[in-house]
mmCIF file of C-alpha atoms in Angstrom:
data_model
loop_
_atom_site.group_PDB
_atom_site.id
_atom_site.type_symbol
_atom_site.label_atom_id
_atom_site.label_comp_id
_atom_site.label_asym_id
_atom_site.label_seq_id
_atom_site.Cartn_x
_atom_site.Cartn_y
_atom_site.Cartn_z
ATOM 1 C CA MET A 1 128.609 27.992 96.147
ATOM 2 C CA THR A 2 131.852 28.385 95.061
ATOM 3 C CA ASP A 3 134.127 30.483 96.068
ATOM 4 C CA GLY A 4 134.192 32.335 92.778
ATOM 5 C CA GLN A 5 130.878 32.152 93.140
ATOM 6 C CA ARG A 6 130.379 33.792 96.250
ATOM 7 C CA ALA A 7 132.772 37.014 94.948
ATOM 8 C CA VAL A 8 131.279 37.196 91.254
ATOM 9 C CA HIS A 9 127.369 37.160 92.921
ATOM 10 C CA PRO A 10 127.211 39.834 94.970
ATOM 11 C CA THR A 11 128.250 42.058 92.153
ATOM 12 C CA GLY A 12 125.587 40.743 90.121
ATOM 13 C CA LEU A 13 122.804 41.705 92.237
ATOM 14 C CA ARG A 14 124.349 45.136 92.733
ATOM 15 C CA GLU A 15 124.932 45.780 89.023
ATOM 16 C CA ARG A 16 120.916 44.458 88.684
ATOM 17 C CA LYS A 17 119.943 47.571 91.686
ATOM 18 C CA LYS A 18 122.304 49.844 89.690
ATOM 19 C CA ARG A 19 120.000 48.653 87.038
ATOM 20 C CA ARG A 20 116.754 48.688 88.256
ATOM 21 C CA THR A 21 117.417 52.797 90.359
ATOM 22 C CA ARG A 22 118.597 54.176 86.563
ATOM 23 C CA ASP A 23 115.454 52.369 85.230
ATOM 24 C CA ALA A 24 113.315 53.681 87.868
ATOM 25 C CA LEU A 25 115.007 57.540 87.174
ATOM 26 C CA LEU A 26 114.412 57.846 83.609
ATOM 27 C CA HIS A 27 110.542 56.734 83.572
ATOM 28 C CA ALA A 28 109.565 59.476 86.090
ATOM 29 C CA ALA A 29 112.177 61.904 84.687
ATOM 30 C CA LEU A 30 110.035 61.032 80.840
ATOM 31 C CA ASP A 31 107.137 60.548 82.815
ATOM 32 C CA LEU A 32 106.742 64.518 84.429
ATOM 33 C CA PHE A 33 108.593 65.463 81.059
ATOM 34 C CA THR A 34 105.859 64.653 79.372
ATOM 35 C CA ASP A 35 103.159 64.998 82.186
ATOM 36 C CA GLN A 36 103.575 68.384 83.461
ATOM 37 C CA GLY A 37 106.420 69.953 80.472
ATOM 38 C CA TYR A 38 110.284 69.451 80.479
ATOM 39 C CA GLU A 39 111.558 73.137 81.774
ATOM 40 C CA GLU A 40 108.258 73.073 84.282
ATOM 41 C CA THR A 41 110.493 69.795 85.830
ATOM 42 C CA THR A 42 112.788 69.903 88.550
ATOM 43 C CA VAL A 43 115.798 67.268 89.975
ATOM 44 C CA ASP A 44 113.101 67.624 92.811
ATOM 45 C CA GLU A 45 110.527 65.968 91.597
ATOM 46 C CA ILE A 46 112.093 63.345 90.162
ATOM 47 C CA VAL A 47 113.830 61.815 93.086
ATOM 48 C CA ASP A 48 110.442 61.832 95.020
ATOM 49 C CA ALA A 49 109.188 59.981 92.452
ATOM 50 C CA VAL A 50 111.530 57.431 92.759
ATOM 51 C CA GLU A 51 112.818 58.013 96.808
ATOM 52 C CA VAL A 52 115.151 58.238 96.362
ATOM 53 C CA SER A 53 118.746 61.583 96.501
ATOM 54 C CA GLN A 54 119.288 64.292 94.138
ATOM 55 C CA ARG A 55 123.403 62.579 94.329
ATOM 56 C CA THR A 56 121.564 59.585 93.232
ATOM 57 C CA PHE A 57 120.026 60.857 90.809
ATOM 58 C CA PHE A 58 123.464 62.466 89.570
ATOM 59 C CA ARG A 59 124.909 59.464 89.459
ATOM 60 C CA TYR A 60 123.224 58.254 86.946
ATOM 61 C CA PHE A 61 122.487 61.211 84.301
ATOM 62 C CA ALA A 62 124.332 64.698 84.205
ATOM 63 C CA SER A 63 121.440 66.758 84.072
ATOM 64 C CA LYS A 64 118.137 66.520 82.958
ATOM 65 C CA GLU A 65 119.146 66.385 79.466
ATOM 66 C CA GLU A 66 120.953 63.791 80.074
ATOM 67 C CA ALA A 67 117.985 61.948 80.753
ATOM 68 C CA ALA A 68 115.383 63.498 78.251
ATOM 69 C CA PHE A 69 117.851 61.980 75.404
ATOM 70 C CA ALA A 70 118.934 58.532 77.336
ATOM 71 C CA ILE A 71 116.116 56.114 75.204
ATOM 72 C CA GLN A 72 117.307 57.419 71.938
ATOM 73 C CA GLU A 73 120.896 57.432 72.803
ATOM 74 C CA MET A 74 119.970 54.246 73.086
ATOM 75 C CA VAL A 75 118.499 54.296 69.497
ATOM 76 C CA GLU A 76 121.303 56.058 68.481
ATOM 77 C CA SER A 77 124.333 52.977 69.911
ATOM 78 C CA HIS A 78 122.116 50.834 68.462
ATOM 79 C CA PHE A 79 122.079 51.805 65.771
ATOM 80 C CA LEU A 80 125.927 52.477 65.108
ATOM 81 C CA SER A 81 126.787 49.258 66.557
ATOM 82 C CA GLU A 82 124.376 48.054 63.614
ATOM 83 C CA LEU A 83 126.683 49.527 60.882
ATOM 84 C CA ARG A 84 129.543 48.130 62.389
ATOM 85 C CA ARG A 85 128.507 44.214 61.965
ATOM 86 C CA ARG A 86 127.444 45.328 58.054
ATOM 87 C CA PRO A 87 129.369 43.398 55.451
ATOM 88 C CA ALA A 88 132.559 45.175 53.346
ATOM 89 C CA ALA A 89 131.153 44.786 50.450
ATOM 90 C CA GLU A 90 127.437 46.514 50.815
ATOM 91 C CA ALA A 91 127.635 49.532 49.110
ATOM 92 C CA PRO A 92 126.769 52.655 51.872
ATOM 93 C CA PHE A 93 123.114 53.618 51.378
ATOM 94 C CA GLU A 94 122.196 49.823 51.453
ATOM 95 C CA ALA A 95 124.855 48.796 54.756
ATOM 96 C CA MET A 96 122.823 51.962 56.011
ATOM 97 C CA ARG A 97 119.133 51.363 55.306
ATOM 98 C CA SER A 98 119.734 47.286 56.325
ATOM 99 C CA ALA A 99 121.901 48.511 59.609
ATOM 100 C CA VAL A 100 118.642 50.703 60.489
ATOM 101 C CA LEU A 101 115.896 48.242 60.207
ATOM 102 C CA ARG A 102 117.751 45.213 61.734
ATOM 103 C CA ALA A 103 117.977 47.863 64.820
ATOM 104 C CA TRP A 104 114.656 48.477 64.963
ATOM 105 C CA ASN A 105 113.500 44.113 64.912
ATOM 106 C CA SER A 106 115.004 44.002 68.154
ATOM 107 C CA ILE A 107 115.774 48.111 69.808
ATOM 108 C CA GLY A 108 111.797 47.143 71.018
ATOM 109 C CA GLU A 109 112.248 45.164 73.604
ATOM 110 C CA ALA A 110 115.544 46.952 75.161
ATOM 111 C CA ILE A 111 112.580 50.248 75.241
ATOM 112 C CA GLU A 112 110.392 48.401 76.618
ATOM 113 C CA ALA A 113 112.063 47.030 79.214
ATOM 114 C CA ILE A 114 112.832 50.656 80.645
ATOM 115 C CA VAL A 115 109.488 52.410 79.053
ATOM 116 C CA THR A 116 106.627 51.842 76.997
ATOM 117 C CA VAL A 117 106.595 52.475 74.022
ATOM 118 C CA GLU A 118 104.053 55.070 73.958
ATOM 119 C CA LEU A 119 106.131 56.844 76.244
ATOM 120 C CA HIS A 120 108.513 56.813 73.685
ATOM 121 C CA MET A 121 106.784 58.789 70.905
ATOM 122 C CA ARG A 122 105.012 61.219 73.638
ATOM 123 C CA THR A 123 108.709 61.868 74.532
ATOM 124 C CA TYR A 124 109.448 62.230 70.870
ATOM 125 C CA ARG A 125 106.960 65.193 70.510
ATOM 126 C CA MET A 126 107.384 66.721 73.941
ATOM 127 C CA ILE A 127 111.478 66.790 72.574
ATOM 128 C CA GLU A 128 110.124 68.696 69.183
ATOM 129 C CA SER A 129 107.910 70.779 70.709
ATOM 130 C CA THR A 130 110.465 72.033 73.760
ATOM 131 C CA PRO A 131 112.658 75.031 72.432
ATOM 132 C CA SER A 132 115.583 74.619 74.523
ATOM 133 C CA LEU A 133 115.445 70.315 74.356
ATOM 134 C CA LEU A 134 114.637 70.596 70.108
ATOM 135 C CA ALA A 135 118.343 73.038 70.006
ATOM 136 C CA ALA A 136 119.693 70.389 71.729
ATOM 137 C CA HIS A 137 118.436 67.996 69.600
ATOM 138 C CA LEU A 138 119.276 69.146 66.799
ATOM 139 C CA ARG A 139 123.195 69.506 67.640
ATOM 140 C CA ARG A 140 123.030 65.777 68.386
ATOM 141 C CA SER A 141 121.779 65.269 65.071
ATOM 142 C CA MET A 142 124.412 67.323 63.943
ATOM 143 C CA ASP A 143 127.129 65.162 65.981
ATOM 144 C CA LEU A 144 125.404 61.616 64.411
ATOM 145 C CA GLU A 145 125.600 62.462 60.869
ATOM 146 C CA ASN A 146 129.273 62.668 61.394
ATOM 147 C CA ARG A 147 129.625 59.968 64.017
ATOM 148 C CA ILE A 148 128.322 57.701 60.849
ATOM 149 C CA ALA A 149 130.167 59.892 57.927
ATOM 150 C CA LEU A 150 132.988 58.540 59.505
ATOM 151 C CA LEU A 151 132.126 55.261 60.408
ATOM 152 C CA ILE A 152 131.199 55.424 56.141
ATOM 153 C CA ALA A 153 134.401 56.530 55.198
ATOM 154 C CA GLU A 154 136.387 54.778 57.563
ATOM 155 C CA ARG A 155 133.986 51.138 54.988
ATOM 156 C CA GLU A 156 135.485 52.980 51.493
ATOM 157 C CA GLY A 157 138.870 53.627 52.831
ATOM 158 C CA LEU A 158 137.600 57.848 51.907
ATOM 159 C CA ASP A 159 139.127 60.480 53.637
ATOM 160 C CA VAL A 160 135.776 62.697 54.966
ATOM 161 C CA ARG A 161 138.128 65.844 54.307
ATOM 162 C CA THR A 162 138.695 65.111 50.531
ATOM 163 C CA ASP A 163 135.913 63.198 49.450
ATOM 164 C CA PRO A 164 131.848 64.609 50.165
ATOM 165 C CA ARG A 165 130.366 60.759 49.498
ATOM 166 C CA PRO A 166 130.092 60.222 52.705
ATOM 167 C CA ARG A 167 128.455 62.914 54.115
ATOM 168 C CA VAL A 168 125.992 63.507 50.924
ATOM 169 C CA ALA A 169 125.348 60.025 51.668
ATOM 170 C CA VAL A 170 124.919 60.538 55.447
ATOM 171 C CA ALA A 171 122.439 63.460 55.383
ATOM 172 C CA ALA A 172 120.606 62.350 52.705
ATOM 173 C CA PHE A 173 120.264 58.742 54.400
ATOM 174 C CA CYS A 174 119.469 61.480 58.004
ATOM 175 C CA GLY A 175 116.593 64.068 56.434
ATOM 176 C CA VAL A 176 114.700 61.235 55.679
ATOM 177 C CA MET A 177 115.280 59.636 59.219
ATOM 178 C CA ARG A 178 114.024 62.651 60.582
ATOM 179 C CA VAL A 179 110.966 62.838 58.211
ATOM 180 C CA THR A 180 109.911 59.171 58.768
ATOM 181 C CA GLY A 181 110.662 60.616 63.174
ATOM 182 C CA GLN A 182 108.396 63.624 62.634
ATOM 183 C CA LEU A 183 105.574 61.222 60.715
ATOM 184 C CA TRP A 184 105.576 58.706 63.568
ATOM 185 C CA GLY A 185 105.043 61.533 66.086
ATOM 186 C CA GLN A 186 101.963 62.838 64.577
ATOM 187 C CA GLY A 187 100.148 59.255 64.249
ATOM 188 C CA ARG A 188 98.894 57.354 66.074
ATOM 189 C CA ASP A 189 100.578 53.481 65.440
ATOM 190 C CA THR A 190 103.131 53.744 68.764
ATOM 191 C CA SER A 191 104.381 50.800 67.814
ATOM 192 C CA VAL A 192 108.108 50.208 66.724
ATOM 193 C CA ASP A 193 106.292 47.938 63.884
ATOM 194 C CA SER A 194 104.962 50.744 62.889
ATOM 195 C CA LEU A 195 108.362 52.631 62.591
ATOM 196 C CA ARG A 196 110.132 50.462 60.925
ATOM 197 C CA ALA A 197 108.042 50.429 58.332
ATOM 198 C CA LEU A 198 107.180 53.785 58.131
ATOM 199 C CA THR A 199 111.035 53.862 57.881
ATOM 200 C CA GLU A 200 111.931 50.723 54.914
ATOM 201 C CA VAL A 201 108.821 52.916 53.141
ATOM 202 C CA TYR A 202 110.582 55.378 52.521
ATOM 203 C CA LEU A 203 113.964 55.361 52.536
ATOM 204 C CA ASP A 204 112.986 52.874 49.253
ATOM 205 C CA GLN A 205 111.802 56.329 48.003
ATOM 206 C CA LEU A 206 115.084 57.651 48.053
ATOM 207 C CA GLY A 207 116.310 56.431 45.324
ATOM 208 C CA PRO A 208 113.893 57.126 42.878
ATOM 209 C CA ALA A 209 113.593 60.368 44.480
ATOM 210 C CA LEU A 210 116.967 62.136 43.861
ATOM 211 C CA ALA A 211 117.016 60.995 39.758
ATOM 212 C CA GLY A 212 113.545 61.080 38.667
ATOM 213 C CA ASN A 213 111.932 62.921 36.597
ATOM 214 C CA TRP A 214 108.515 64.405 39.184
ATOM 215 C CA ARG A 215 107.013 65.610 36.557
ATOM 216 C CA ALA A 216 103.427 64.494 35.403
ATOM 217 C CA GLY A 217 103.663 62.416 32.256
ATOM 218 C CA ALA A 218 107.449 62.350 31.803
ATOM 219 C CA GLY A 219 108.560 59.764 30.160
ATOM 220 C CA ALA A 220 105.249 58.959 28.173
ATOM 221 C CA GLU A 221 105.609 58.912 24.214
ATOM 222 C CA PRO A 222 104.014 62.504 22.642
ATOM 223 C CA GLY A 223 101.141 62.465 20.812
#
């Protein structure tokens, strides 16, 4: 082993140990939140499950709320990274559609490296049914929509203060994503593949839903 390898190796070990500790705390927190309730779970119970101190918990998470949304934060960051990589020639909605489907192609392994997808689904249901977390979820969603709108505006060379199109497009896109998330959370298939398929179906209906004539027999020749 060279001197350089000796210098690098301990740092790698420390980082892996930190990652394992964080993942263990997150898994314990989500397991307790979904089993006995978010409000009913204390930080003491979480750290006891992992056999670390409260100080260690707060080294990785600022609060219980941050732990509750940690997987969702990872998914959102992955989507934003994919969106930044989309070709400039793609239209805004196509770029968002491609980014979210590509994100779901690869995020499953990242989630399952920390928690099971089934626990992720239970966490989603827990957030939806806990008033304080649902309020935080709505705030986070508004912040995410703003970040996406700014990114789309930058791609298109637009100013969101004077051009409403980025915010309108993102509002429609995020509305579909909320619907698919809720339907997935109510279903029996907990796989990421099922969420991806559901997302694709509903995104493909956005155009017809906005522009189409829904009335029965619309477009038919009068008899």
